[in-house]
Structures are given as structure tokens and as C-alpha cells.
């Protein structure tokens, strides 16, 4: 197994090591429980980055490049998911104006976000299966 040692991979590993070291220092020098839990989270994130960097460094650089079809599918699905999200926001505002229901945006923002993400996944799957753009 050959591991690449170019600038980008080394920066990735350095970032993960700095995260692990800062998490260890937080756990060692702070007594507050919240700071120690935050330090443990930073250590976990650094370990995940190190594993991701190890996986990426074993693959050639051109392995992760997308072809034109995949890029176009993602763009088209993103455009339409954005349109669905905007239409959903405008529908909620229309209901709010005409029926005098007091709907706050921070109450429906997670629902709008979830609908937007699922519509992007569904549209991406649909355009990928349709195979004509």
C-alpha cells in the first residue's frame, strides 16, 4: 500500500494531529466537565480526519475527480432542490399572511432544511437513473 506524501495530504494530517493535541490539552488542563467533553469531541474529530486522510492518501489523485455527467446531475438536482425550498418558504409565508397563523421561521426552518436535503437526494437519484441530461 503506497501512501502519497504531497502537500495537501501532509496539511490534512497536520490539521488532524493539531486537533488531537488540542483535545488532549483541554482534557488535561481544564476541570470543567463541558470543556472536557468538548475536548473529547475534538479528539474524536481529529481521529476521524486522520482515518479519512489515510484513506485518501492511499488512492491516486485522479481517483476522486468527477466526470462531466456527475457534475451536471448534481448541479441540476441542486437547482431544482433550491427551487423546491424557495417555493416551500413562499407557501409558508402565504399561509402566514392570508390565514393570520403566526408561524415563526425558526420553528419551520429544520423542516424546510430536511425537505430541501431529501429533495436533492431524490432528484439526484432520479436524474442519475434517467441518464439523459
mmCIF file of N, CA and C in Angstrom:
data_model
loop_
_atom_site.group_PDB
_atom_site.id
_atom_site.type_symbol
_atom_site.label_atom_id
_atom_site.label_comp_id
_atom_site.label_asym_id
_atom_site.label_seq_id
_atom_site.Cartn_x
_atom_site.Cartn_y
_atom_site.Cartn_z
ATOM 1 N N UNK A 1 0.850 -1.168 0.000
ATOM 2 C CA UNK A 1 0.000 0.000 0.000
ATOM 3 C C UNK A 1 0.898 1.234 0.000
ATOM 4 N N UNK A 2 0.818 1.982 -1.095
ATOM 5 C CA UNK A 2 1.625 3.178 -1.236
ATOM 6 C C UNK A 2 0.830 4.393 -0.758
ATOM 7 N N UNK A 3 1.460 5.207 0.077
ATOM 8 C CA UNK A 3 0.798 6.387 0.641
ATOM 9 C C UNK A 3 1.407 7.631 0.006
ATOM 10 N N UNK A 4 0.539 8.487 -0.514
ATOM 11 C CA UNK A 4 1.020 9.746 -1.086
ATOM 12 C C UNK A 4 1.496 10.666 0.020
ATOM 13 N N UNK A 5 2.517 11.477 -0.295
ATOM 14 C CA UNK A 5 3.051 12.417 0.682
ATOM 15 C C UNK A 5 3.133 13.822 0.095
ATOM 16 N N UNK A 6 2.106 14.220 -0.647
ATOM 17 C CA UNK A 6 2.132 15.558 -1.218
ATOM 18 C C UNK A 6 1.687 16.593 -0.194
ATOM 19 N N UNK A 7 1.711 17.844 -0.585
ATOM 20 C CA UNK A 7 1.441 18.960 0.333
ATOM 21 C C UNK A 7 0.042 18.880 0.939
ATOM 22 N N UNK A 8 -0.955 18.564 0.134
ATOM 23 C CA UNK A 8 -2.335 18.543 0.627
ATOM 24 C C UNK A 8 -2.548 17.461 1.677
ATOM 25 N N UNK A 9 -1.987 16.288 1.471
ATOM 26 C CA UNK A 9 -2.136 15.196 2.431
ATOM 27 C C UNK A 9 -1.420 15.527 3.732
ATOM 28 N N UNK A 10 -0.223 16.099 3.631
ATOM 29 C CA UNK A 10 0.513 16.450 4.847
ATOM 30 C C UNK A 10 -0.196 17.539 5.645
ATOM 31 N N UNK A 11 -0.813 18.501 4.960
ATOM 32 C CA UNK A 11 -1.582 19.525 5.666
ATOM 33 C C UNK A 11 -2.795 18.904 6.356
ATOM 34 N N UNK A 12 -3.424 17.947 5.719
ATOM 35 C CA UNK A 12 -4.572 17.260 6.300
ATOM 36 C C UNK A 12 -4.175 16.519 7.567
ATOM 37 N N UNK A 13 -3.042 15.783 7.507
ATOM 38 C CA UNK A 13 -2.565 15.064 8.687
ATOM 39 C C UNK A 13 -2.139 16.033 9.791
ATOM 40 N N UNK A 14 -1.515 17.145 9.425
ATOM 41 C CA UNK A 14 -1.120 18.130 10.427
ATOM 42 C C UNK A 14 -2.336 18.713 11.130
ATOM 43 N N UNK A 15 -3.396 18.979 10.366
ATOM 44 C CA UNK A 15 -4.618 19.515 10.957
ATOM 45 C C UNK A 15 -5.232 18.499 11.920
ATOM 46 N N UNK A 16 -5.238 17.231 11.549
ATOM 47 C CA UNK A 16 -5.816 16.222 12.439
ATOM 48 C C UNK A 16 -4.968 16.046 13.698
ATOM 49 N N UNK A 17 -3.652 16.118 13.563
ATOM 50 C CA UNK A 17 -2.793 15.999 14.745
ATOM 51 C C UNK A 17 -2.938 17.191 15.683
ATOM 52 N N UNK A 18 -3.109 18.391 15.120
ATOM 53 C CA UNK A 18 -3.334 19.579 15.948
ATOM 54 C C UNK A 18 -4.657 19.459 16.696
ATOM 55 N N UNK A 19 -5.670 18.926 16.033
ATOM 56 C CA UNK A 19 -6.960 18.731 16.701
ATOM 57 C C UNK A 19 -6.841 17.730 17.849
ATOM 58 N N UNK A 20 -6.152 16.634 17.618
ATOM 59 C CA UNK A 20 -5.979 15.629 18.669
ATOM 60 C C UNK A 20 -5.191 16.212 19.828
ATOM 61 N N UNK A 21 -4.119 16.937 19.533
ATOM 62 C CA UNK A 21 -3.296 17.533 20.592
ATOM 63 C C UNK A 21 -4.074 18.574 21.392
ATOM 64 N N UNK A 22 -4.866 19.419 20.703
ATOM 65 C CA UNK A 22 -5.639 20.427 21.435
ATOM 66 C C UNK A 22 -6.717 19.769 22.298
ATOM 67 N N UNK A 23 -7.308 18.682 21.835
ATOM 68 C CA UNK A 23 -8.281 17.966 22.652
ATOM 69 C C UNK A 23 -7.653 17.346 23.886
ATOM 70 N N UNK A 24 -6.460 16.784 23.726
ATOM 71 C CA UNK A 24 -5.750 16.202 24.876
ATOM 72 C C UNK A 24 -5.397 17.286 25.877
ATOM 73 N N UNK A 25 -4.954 18.443 25.393
ATOM 74 C CA UNK A 25 -4.627 19.548 26.298
ATOM 75 C C UNK A 25 -5.862 20.067 27.022
ATOM 76 N N UNK A 26 -6.996 20.115 26.349
ATOM 77 C CA UNK A 26 -8.228 20.546 27.013
ATOM 78 C C UNK A 26 -8.619 19.583 28.119
ATOM 79 N N UNK A 27 -8.507 18.309 27.851
ATOM 80 C CA UNK A 27 -8.864 17.326 28.873
ATOM 81 C C UNK A 27 -7.881 17.380 30.037
ATOM 82 N N UNK A 28 -6.594 17.598 29.751
ATOM 83 C CA UNK A 28 -5.579 17.569 30.798
ATOM 84 C C UNK A 28 -5.616 18.806 31.699
ATOM 85 N N UNK A 29 -5.882 19.981 31.129
ATOM 86 C CA UNK A 29 -5.710 21.209 31.906
ATOM 87 C C UNK A 29 -6.995 21.872 32.381
ATOM 88 N N UNK A 30 -8.159 21.435 31.921
ATOM 89 C CA UNK A 30 -9.401 22.046 32.358
ATOM 90 C C UNK A 30 -10.193 21.052 33.193
ATOM 91 N N UNK A 31 -10.790 21.542 34.260
ATOM 92 C CA UNK A 31 -11.563 20.685 35.154
ATOM 93 C C UNK A 31 -13.060 20.712 34.860
ATOM 94 N N UNK A 32 -13.522 21.695 34.089
ATOM 95 C CA UNK A 32 -14.946 21.802 33.792
ATOM 96 C C UNK A 32 -15.369 20.632 32.899
ATOM 97 N N UNK A 33 -16.490 20.043 33.232
ATOM 98 C CA UNK A 33 -16.962 18.851 32.528
ATOM 99 C C UNK A 33 -17.291 19.155 31.061
ATOM 100 N N UNK A 34 -17.864 20.357 30.805
ATOM 101 C CA UNK A 34 -18.224 20.712 29.442
ATOM 102 C C UNK A 34 -16.983 20.852 28.559
ATOM 103 N N UNK A 35 -15.917 21.430 29.101
ATOM 104 C CA UNK A 35 -14.691 21.597 28.331
ATOM 105 C C UNK A 35 -14.050 20.243 28.054
ATOM 106 N N UNK A 36 -14.110 19.335 29.021
ATOM 107 C CA UNK A 36 -13.554 18.008 28.810
ATOM 108 C C UNK A 36 -14.347 17.240 27.755
ATOM 109 N N UNK A 37 -15.661 17.385 27.762
ATOM 110 C CA UNK A 37 -16.469 16.729 26.731
ATOM 111 C C UNK A 37 -16.186 17.332 25.351
ATOM 112 N N UNK A 38 -16.000 18.651 25.300
ATOM 113 C CA UNK A 38 -15.645 19.307 24.046
ATOM 114 C C UNK A 38 -14.286 18.822 23.557
ATOM 115 N N UNK A 39 -13.348 18.656 24.485
ATOM 116 C CA UNK A 39 -12.029 18.128 24.132
ATOM 117 C C UNK A 39 -12.110 16.711 23.599
ATOM 118 N N UNK A 40 -12.975 15.894 24.197
ATOM 119 C CA UNK A 40 -13.160 14.529 23.697
ATOM 120 C C UNK A 40 -13.763 14.547 22.296
ATOM 121 N N UNK A 41 -14.667 15.466 22.044
ATOM 122 C CA UNK A 41 -15.240 15.599 20.699
ATOM 123 C C UNK A 41 -14.199 16.027 19.681
ATOM 124 N N UNK A 42 -13.310 16.934 20.089
ATOM 125 C CA UNK A 42 -12.245 17.370 19.186
ATOM 126 C C UNK A 42 -11.284 16.214 18.904
ATOM 127 N N UNK A 43 -10.991 15.413 19.909
ATOM 128 C CA UNK A 43 -10.128 14.240 19.695
ATOM 129 C C UNK A 43 -10.792 13.273 18.721
ATOM 130 N N UNK A 44 -12.067 13.019 18.911
ATOM 131 C CA UNK A 44 -12.789 12.125 18.000
ATOM 132 C C UNK A 44 -12.791 12.663 16.574
ATOM 133 N N UNK A 45 -13.010 13.967 16.429
ATOM 134 C CA UNK A 45 -12.963 14.578 15.100
ATOM 135 C C UNK A 45 -11.580 14.482 14.472
ATOM 136 N N UNK A 46 -10.533 14.668 15.274
ATOM 137 C CA UNK A 46 -9.168 14.544 14.763
ATOM 138 C C UNK A 46 -8.841 13.128 14.334
ATOM 139 N N UNK A 47 -9.324 12.152 15.098
ATOM 140 C CA UNK A 47 -9.102 10.758 14.702
ATOM 141 C C UNK A 47 -9.838 10.421 13.410
ATOM 142 N N UNK A 48 -11.051 10.943 13.278
ATOM 143 C CA UNK A 48 -11.795 10.708 12.035
ATOM 144 C C UNK A 48 -11.093 11.365 10.844
ATOM 145 N N UNK A 49 -10.561 12.575 11.037
ATOM 146 C CA UNK A 49 -9.816 13.231 9.968
ATOM 147 C C UNK A 49 -8.563 12.443 9.600
ATOM 148 N N UNK A 50 -7.887 11.891 10.611
ATOM 149 C CA UNK A 50 -6.689 11.103 10.333
ATOM 150 C C UNK A 50 -7.031 9.850 9.529
ATOM 151 N N UNK A 51 -8.126 9.187 9.872
ATOM 152 C CA UNK A 51 -8.535 7.997 9.118
ATOM 153 C C UNK A 51 -8.958 8.362 7.701
ATOM 154 N N UNK A 52 -9.667 9.473 7.548
ATOM 155 C CA UNK A 52 -10.048 9.916 6.209
ATOM 156 C C UNK A 52 -8.812 10.273 5.392
ATOM 157 N N UNK A 53 -7.854 10.930 6.011
ATOM 158 C CA UNK A 53 -6.616 11.279 5.316
ATOM 159 C C UNK A 53 -5.832 10.048 4.906
ATOM 160 N N UNK A 54 -5.821 9.040 5.769
ATOM 161 C CA UNK A 54 -5.134 7.795 5.435
ATOM 162 C C UNK A 54 -5.819 7.112 4.249
ATOM 163 N N UNK A 55 -7.139 7.111 4.229
ATOM 164 C CA UNK A 55 -7.874 6.516 3.108
ATOM 165 C C UNK A 55 -7.601 7.267 1.810
ATOM 166 N N UNK A 56 -7.651 8.600 1.868
ATOM 167 C CA UNK A 56 -7.445 9.406 0.667
ATOM 168 C C UNK A 56 -6.003 9.298 0.184
ATOM 169 N N UNK A 57 -5.052 9.190 1.105
ATOM 170 C CA UNK A 57 -3.648 9.140 0.695
ATOM 171 C C UNK A 57 -3.272 7.830 0.021
ATOM 172 N N UNK A 58 -4.075 6.795 0.172
ATOM 173 C CA UNK A 58 -3.777 5.534 -0.498
ATOM 174 C C UNK A 58 -4.336 5.476 -1.914
ATOM 175 N N UNK A 59 -5.145 6.442 -2.308
ATOM 176 C CA UNK A 59 -5.732 6.473 -3.643
ATOM 177 C C UNK A 59 -4.980 7.469 -4.515
ATOM 178 N N UNK A 60 -4.929 7.242 -5.830
ATOM 179 C CA UNK A 60 -4.303 8.244 -6.701
ATOM 180 C C UNK A 60 -5.140 9.522 -6.769
ATOM 181 N N UNK A 61 -4.500 10.612 -7.184
ATOM 182 C CA UNK A 61 -5.175 11.909 -7.200
ATOM 183 C C UNK A 61 -6.390 11.929 -8.123
ATOM 184 N N UNK A 62 -6.291 11.281 -9.259
ATOM 185 C CA UNK A 62 -7.394 11.339 -10.216
ATOM 186 C C UNK A 62 -8.532 10.382 -9.880
ATOM 187 N N UNK A 63 -8.417 9.660 -8.778
ATOM 188 C CA UNK A 63 -9.472 8.734 -8.382
ATOM 189 C C UNK A 63 -10.743 9.466 -7.939
ATOM 190 N N UNK A 64 -10.601 10.650 -7.367
ATOM 191 C CA UNK A 64 -11.733 11.373 -6.795
ATOM 192 C C UNK A 64 -12.294 12.446 -7.724
ATOM 193 N N UNK A 65 -11.779 12.553 -8.952
ATOM 194 C CA UNK A 65 -12.306 13.533 -9.891
ATOM 195 C C UNK A 65 -13.623 13.028 -10.472
ATOM 196 N N UNK A 66 -14.592 13.917 -10.566
ATOM 197 C CA UNK A 66 -15.897 13.544 -11.107
ATOM 198 C C UNK A 66 -15.915 13.808 -12.605
ATOM 199 N N UNK A 67 -16.693 13.007 -13.318
ATOM 200 C CA UNK A 67 -16.862 13.243 -14.738
ATOM 201 C C UNK A 67 -17.932 14.318 -14.957
ATOM 202 N N UNK A 68 -18.081 14.717 -16.216
ATOM 203 C CA UNK A 68 -18.992 15.817 -16.531
ATOM 204 C C UNK A 68 -20.442 15.458 -16.224
ATOM 205 N N UNK A 69 -20.798 14.207 -16.434
ATOM 206 C CA UNK A 69 -22.177 13.782 -16.208
ATOM 207 C C UNK A 69 -22.549 13.901 -14.733
ATOM 208 N N UNK A 70 -21.682 13.455 -13.845
ATOM 209 C CA UNK A 70 -21.960 13.537 -12.406
ATOM 210 C C UNK A 70 -22.059 14.981 -11.940
ATOM 211 N N UNK A 71 -21.178 15.818 -12.452
ATOM 212 C CA UNK A 71 -21.221 17.235 -12.081
ATOM 213 C C UNK A 71 -22.529 17.860 -12.543
ATOM 214 N N UNK A 72 -22.943 17.552 -13.765
ATOM 215 C CA UNK A 72 -24.185 18.118 -14.297
ATOM 216 C C UNK A 72 -25.407 17.611 -13.540
ATOM 217 N N UNK A 73 -25.403 16.334 -13.152
ATOM 218 C CA UNK A 73 -26.514 15.788 -12.371
ATOM 219 C C UNK A 73 -26.620 16.505 -11.026
ATOM 220 N N UNK A 74 -25.490 16.700 -10.350
ATOM 221 C CA UNK A 74 -25.507 17.390 -9.063
ATOM 222 C C UNK A 74 -25.971 18.838 -9.210
ATOM 223 N N UNK A 75 -25.532 19.512 -10.277
ATOM 224 C CA UNK A 75 -25.949 20.895 -10.492
ATOM 225 C C UNK A 75 -27.456 20.987 -10.735
ATOM 226 N N UNK A 76 -27.954 20.133 -11.608
ATOM 227 C CA UNK A 76 -29.377 20.191 -11.940
ATOM 228 C C UNK A 76 -30.241 19.835 -10.731
ATOM 229 N N UNK A 77 -29.842 18.819 -9.974
ATOM 230 C CA UNK A 77 -30.589 18.450 -8.768
ATOM 231 C C UNK A 77 -30.532 19.575 -7.734
ATOM 232 N N UNK A 78 -29.400 20.233 -7.625
ATOM 233 C CA UNK A 78 -29.276 21.346 -6.692
ATOM 234 C C UNK A 78 -30.145 22.530 -7.068
ATOM 235 N N UNK A 79 -30.186 22.850 -8.352
ATOM 236 C CA UNK A 79 -31.038 23.947 -8.804
ATOM 237 C C UNK A 79 -32.502 23.667 -8.492
ATOM 238 N N UNK A 80 -32.939 22.462 -8.787
ATOM 239 C CA UNK A 80 -34.348 22.149 -8.563
ATOM 240 C C UNK A 80 -34.674 22.009 -7.070
ATOM 241 N N UNK A 81 -33.748 21.487 -6.278
ATOM 242 C CA UNK A 81 -33.980 21.413 -4.832
ATOM 243 C C UNK A 81 -34.042 22.813 -4.226
ATOM 244 N N UNK A 82 -33.232 23.736 -4.732
ATOM 245 C CA UNK A 82 -33.301 25.121 -4.273
ATOM 246 C C UNK A 82 -34.657 25.728 -4.619
ATOM 247 N N UNK A 83 -35.142 25.441 -5.809
ATOM 248 C CA UNK A 83 -36.468 25.934 -6.206
ATOM 249 C C UNK A 83 -37.568 25.372 -5.324
ATOM 250 N N UNK A 84 -37.468 24.085 -4.985
ATOM 251 C CA UNK A 84 -38.457 23.468 -4.094
ATOM 252 C C UNK A 84 -38.415 24.137 -2.727
ATOM 253 N N UNK A 85 -37.218 24.418 -2.234
ATOM 254 C CA UNK A 85 -37.074 25.062 -0.921
ATOM 255 C C UNK A 85 -37.664 26.469 -0.934
ATOM 256 N N UNK A 86 -37.378 27.229 -1.980
ATOM 257 C CA UNK A 86 -37.924 28.593 -2.090
ATOM 258 C C UNK A 86 -39.446 28.554 -2.196
ATOM 259 N N UNK A 87 -39.992 27.628 -2.971
ATOM 260 C CA UNK A 87 -41.449 27.503 -3.089
ATOM 261 C C UNK A 87 -42.074 27.127 -1.749
ATOM 262 N N UNK A 88 -41.404 26.283 -0.988
ATOM 263 C CA UNK A 88 -41.931 25.890 0.311
ATOM 264 C C UNK A 88 -41.939 27.082 1.280
ATOM 265 N N UNK A 89 -40.881 27.877 1.250
ATOM 266 C CA UNK A 89 -40.831 29.076 2.101
ATOM 267 C C UNK A 89 -41.922 30.059 1.703
ATOM 268 N N UNK A 90 -42.097 30.253 0.404
ATOM 269 C CA UNK A 90 -43.138 31.192 -0.031
ATOM 270 C C UNK A 90 -44.538 30.673 0.299
ATOM 271 N N UNK A 91 -44.757 29.370 0.226
ATOM 272 C CA UNK A 91 -46.044 28.797 0.608
ATOM 273 C C UNK A 91 -46.321 29.019 2.101
ATOM 274 N N UNK A 92 -45.309 28.822 2.921
ATOM 275 C CA UNK A 92 -45.480 29.047 4.361
ATOM 276 C C UNK A 92 -45.768 30.519 4.642
ATOM 277 N N UNK A 93 -45.091 31.426 3.942
ATOM 278 C CA UNK A 93 -45.345 32.850 4.146
ATOM 279 C C UNK A 93 -46.735 33.246 3.653
ATOM 280 N N UNK A 94 -47.187 32.633 2.563
ATOM 281 C CA UNK A 94 -48.535 32.915 2.071
ATOM 282 C C UNK A 94 -49.586 32.459 3.075
ATOM 283 N N UNK A 95 -49.407 31.274 3.634
ATOM 284 C CA UNK A 95 -50.317 30.791 4.678
ATOM 285 C C UNK A 95 -50.280 31.729 5.874
ATOM 286 N N UNK A 96 -49.099 32.190 6.217
ATOM 287 C CA UNK A 96 -48.925 33.085 7.353
ATOM 288 C C UNK A 96 -49.635 34.427 7.127
ATOM 289 N N UNK A 97 -49.614 34.920 5.905
ATOM 290 C CA UNK A 97 -50.217 36.221 5.618
ATOM 291 C C UNK A 97 -51.745 36.123 5.501
ATOM 292 N N UNK A 98 -52.235 35.195 4.711
ATOM 293 C CA UNK A 98 -53.658 35.166 4.406
ATOM 294 C C UNK A 98 -54.506 34.560 5.514
ATOM 295 N N UNK A 99 -54.002 33.578 6.220
ATOM 296 C CA UNK A 99 -54.806 32.944 7.258
ATOM 297 C C UNK A 99 -54.443 33.418 8.663
ATOM 298 N N UNK A 100 -53.548 34.376 8.755
ATOM 299 C CA UNK A 100 -53.172 35.004 10.029
ATOM 300 C C UNK A 100 -52.711 33.979 11.076
ATOM 301 N N UNK A 101 -52.008 32.959 10.600
ATOM 302 C CA UNK A 101 -51.410 31.986 11.524
ATOM 303 C C UNK A 101 -50.009 32.477 11.831
ATOM 304 N N UNK A 102 -49.661 32.538 13.080
ATOM 305 C CA UNK A 102 -48.363 33.061 13.473
ATOM 306 C C UNK A 102 -47.320 31.931 13.420
ATOM 307 N N UNK A 103 -46.749 31.734 12.247
ATOM 308 C CA UNK A 103 -45.706 30.721 12.066
ATOM 309 C C UNK A 103 -44.359 31.437 12.074
ATOM 310 N N UNK A 104 -43.504 31.074 13.007
ATOM 311 C CA UNK A 104 -42.165 31.659 13.071
ATOM 312 C C UNK A 104 -41.213 30.834 12.219
ATOM 313 N N UNK A 105 -40.277 31.528 11.585
ATOM 314 C CA UNK A 105 -39.351 30.848 10.691
ATOM 315 C C UNK A 105 -38.470 29.858 11.450
ATOM 316 N N UNK A 106 -38.063 30.211 12.669
ATOM 317 C CA UNK A 106 -37.183 29.303 13.400
ATOM 318 C C UNK A 106 -37.893 28.015 13.824
ATOM 319 N N UNK A 107 -39.218 28.014 13.797
ATOM 320 C CA UNK A 107 -39.958 26.784 14.091
ATOM 321 C C UNK A 107 -39.994 25.836 12.892
ATOM 322 N N UNK A 108 -40.046 26.396 11.692
ATOM 323 C CA UNK A 108 -40.165 25.550 10.496
ATOM 324 C C UNK A 108 -38.854 25.405 9.731
ATOM 325 N N UNK A 109 -37.787 26.089 10.157
ATOM 326 C CA UNK A 109 -36.514 26.016 9.445
ATOM 327 C C UNK A 109 -35.945 24.597 9.385
ATOM 328 N N UNK A 110 -35.983 23.806 10.468
ATOM 329 C CA UNK A 110 -35.477 22.429 10.340
ATOM 330 C C UNK A 110 -36.275 21.590 9.350
ATOM 331 N N UNK A 111 -37.576 21.787 9.299
ATOM 332 C CA UNK A 111 -38.407 21.028 8.362
ATOM 333 C C UNK A 111 -38.067 21.423 6.926
ATOM 334 N N UNK A 112 -37.895 22.728 6.689
ATOM 335 C CA UNK A 112 -37.531 23.195 5.356
ATOM 336 C C UNK A 112 -36.173 22.640 4.954
ATOM 337 N N UNK A 113 -35.221 22.630 5.875
ATOM 338 C CA UNK A 113 -33.893 22.097 5.586
ATOM 339 C C UNK A 113 -33.955 20.610 5.239
ATOM 340 N N UNK A 114 -34.719 19.849 6.006
ATOM 341 C CA UNK A 114 -34.833 18.406 5.759
ATOM 342 C C UNK A 114 -35.505 18.143 4.415
ATOM 343 N N UNK A 115 -36.558 18.887 4.111
ATOM 344 C CA UNK A 115 -37.235 18.715 2.817
ATOM 345 C C UNK A 115 -36.284 19.068 1.675
ATOM 346 N N UNK A 116 -35.512 20.134 1.824
ATOM 347 C CA UNK A 116 -34.557 20.511 0.785
ATOM 348 C C UNK A 116 -33.487 19.455 0.560
ATOM 349 N N UNK A 117 -32.955 18.896 1.655
ATOM 350 C CA UNK A 117 -31.920 17.873 1.518
ATOM 351 C C UNK A 117 -32.477 16.597 0.904
ATOM 352 N N UNK A 118 -33.649 16.154 1.352
ATOM 353 C CA UNK A 118 -34.235 14.944 0.782
ATOM 354 C C UNK A 118 -34.643 15.142 -0.674
ATOM 355 N N UNK A 119 -35.108 16.325 -1.017
ATOM 356 C CA UNK A 119 -35.448 16.562 -2.417
ATOM 357 C C UNK A 119 -34.189 16.546 -3.279
ATOM 358 N N UNK A 120 -33.056 17.051 -2.752
ATOM 359 C CA UNK A 120 -31.805 16.994 -3.509
ATOM 360 C C UNK A 120 -31.366 15.546 -3.716
ATOM 361 N N UNK A 121 -31.456 14.731 -2.654
ATOM 362 C CA UNK A 121 -31.095 13.317 -2.799
ATOM 363 C C UNK A 121 -32.006 12.608 -3.795
ATOM 364 N N UNK A 122 -33.310 12.855 -3.698
ATOM 365 C CA UNK A 122 -34.266 12.191 -4.589
ATOM 366 C C UNK A 122 -34.076 12.646 -6.034
ATOM 367 N N UNK A 123 -33.868 13.941 -6.247
ATOM 368 C CA UNK A 123 -33.671 14.428 -7.604
ATOM 369 C C UNK A 123 -32.355 13.935 -8.192
ATOM 370 N N UNK A 124 -31.323 13.871 -7.362
ATOM 371 C CA UNK A 124 -30.049 13.349 -7.843
ATOM 372 C C UNK A 124 -30.198 11.885 -8.252
ATOM 373 N N UNK A 125 -30.916 11.099 -7.457
ATOM 374 C CA UNK A 125 -31.163 9.702 -7.794
ATOM 375 C C UNK A 125 -31.974 9.607 -9.086
ATOM 376 N N UNK A 126 -33.010 10.458 -9.212
ATOM 377 C CA UNK A 126 -33.870 10.437 -10.393
ATOM 378 C C UNK A 126 -33.081 10.774 -11.659
ATOM 379 N N UNK A 127 -32.289 11.846 -11.616
ATOM 380 C CA UNK A 127 -31.527 12.237 -12.798
ATOM 381 C C UNK A 127 -30.441 11.210 -13.122
ATOM 382 N N UNK A 128 -29.923 10.546 -12.105
ATOM 383 C CA UNK A 128 -28.915 9.516 -12.346
ATOM 384 C C UNK A 128 -29.553 8.302 -13.028
ATOM 385 N N UNK A 129 -30.762 7.943 -12.613
ATOM 386 C CA UNK A 129 -31.444 6.808 -13.224
ATOM 387 C C UNK A 129 -31.956 7.129 -14.623
ATOM 388 N N UNK A 130 -32.352 8.370 -14.828
ATOM 389 C CA UNK A 130 -32.878 8.770 -16.126
ATOM 390 C C UNK A 130 -31.791 8.775 -17.183
ATOM 391 N N UNK A 131 -30.572 9.078 -16.798
ATOM 392 C CA UNK A 131 -29.342 9.030 -17.584
ATOM 393 C C UNK A 131 -29.363 9.878 -18.847
ATOM 394 N N UNK A 132 -30.242 10.837 -18.922
ATOM 395 C CA UNK A 132 -30.194 11.791 -20.013
ATOM 396 C C UNK A 132 -30.362 13.181 -19.440
ATOM 397 N N UNK A 133 -29.456 14.030 -19.739
ATOM 398 C CA UNK A 133 -29.475 15.390 -19.194
ATOM 399 C C UNK A 133 -29.612 16.385 -20.338
#
